[in-house]
């Protein structure tokens, strides 16, 4: 598993931590699930383009 660093605005961090605690999951798990959901629903042209 890879480790990454992401900068979040304070309010988003606060909401993320509240949601993770309310659902008894880690922040990392919540972020992984959100990214998986995003990628599953993103149009292929958004995913396949090199940066």
mmCIF file of C-alpha atoms in Angstrom:
data_model
loop_
_atom_site.group_PDB
_atom_site.id
_atom_site.type_symbol
_atom_site.label_atom_id
_atom_site.label_comp_id
_atom_site.label_asym_id
_atom_site.label_seq_id
_atom_site.Cartn_x
_atom_site.Cartn_y
_atom_site.Cartn_z
ATOM 1 C CA UNK A 1 0.000 0.000 0.000
ATOM 2 C CA UNK A 2 1.249 3.496 -0.859
ATOM 3 C CA UNK A 3 1.196 6.451 1.488
ATOM 4 C CA UNK A 4 0.330 9.902 0.132
ATOM 5 C CA UNK A 5 0.032 13.361 1.635
ATOM 6 C CA UNK A 6 -2.987 15.526 0.914
ATOM 7 C CA UNK A 7 -3.539 19.097 2.101
ATOM 8 C CA UNK A 8 -7.109 19.783 3.196
ATOM 9 C CA UNK A 9 -8.787 22.970 4.332
ATOM 10 C CA UNK A 10 -9.466 22.908 8.079
ATOM 11 C CA UNK A 11 -13.247 22.693 7.632
ATOM 12 C CA UNK A 12 -12.987 19.694 5.290
ATOM 13 C CA UNK A 13 -10.607 17.948 7.693
ATOM 14 C CA UNK A 14 -13.039 18.568 10.539
ATOM 15 C CA UNK A 15 -15.997 17.190 8.558
ATOM 16 C CA UNK A 16 -13.977 14.184 7.438
ATOM 17 C CA UNK A 17 -12.938 13.318 10.994
ATOM 18 C CA UNK A 18 -16.488 13.771 12.293
ATOM 19 C CA UNK A 19 -17.882 11.477 9.602
ATOM 20 C CA UNK A 20 -15.208 8.843 10.209
ATOM 21 C CA UNK A 21 -15.891 8.861 13.960
ATOM 22 C CA UNK A 22 -19.665 8.731 13.459
ATOM 23 C CA UNK A 23 -19.313 5.689 11.205
ATOM 24 C CA UNK A 24 -16.621 3.985 13.324
ATOM 25 C CA UNK A 25 -14.065 3.897 10.492
ATOM 26 C CA UNK A 26 -10.627 5.397 10.121
ATOM 27 C CA UNK A 27 -10.071 8.582 8.169
ATOM 28 C CA UNK A 28 -7.853 6.591 5.795
ATOM 29 C CA UNK A 29 -10.612 4.059 5.150
ATOM 30 C CA UNK A 30 -13.137 6.813 4.476
ATOM 31 C CA UNK A 31 -10.758 8.523 2.029
ATOM 32 C CA UNK A 32 -10.002 5.230 0.217
ATOM 33 C CA UNK A 33 -13.728 4.522 -0.145
ATOM 34 C CA UNK A 34 -14.372 8.042 -1.439
ATOM 35 C CA UNK A 35 -11.598 7.751 -4.041
ATOM 36 C CA UNK A 36 -12.802 4.298 -5.118
ATOM 37 C CA UNK A 37 -16.343 5.647 -5.515
ATOM 38 C CA UNK A 38 -15.112 8.660 -7.474
ATOM 39 C CA UNK A 39 -13.048 6.528 -9.849
ATOM 40 C CA UNK A 40 -15.869 4.032 -10.341
ATOM 41 C CA UNK A 41 -18.210 6.847 -11.401
ATOM 42 C CA UNK A 42 -15.787 9.133 -13.276
ATOM 43 C CA UNK A 43 -15.962 9.191 -17.074
ATOM 44 C CA UNK A 44 -13.099 7.183 -18.590
ATOM 45 C CA UNK A 45 -11.634 10.262 -20.303
ATOM 46 C CA UNK A 46 -11.008 11.852 -16.876
ATOM 47 C CA UNK A 47 -9.122 8.812 -15.631
ATOM 48 C CA UNK A 48 -7.102 7.877 -18.718
ATOM 49 C CA UNK A 49 -5.553 11.280 -19.442
ATOM 50 C CA UNK A 50 -1.893 11.622 -18.404
ATOM 51 C CA UNK A 51 -0.950 14.612 -16.271
#
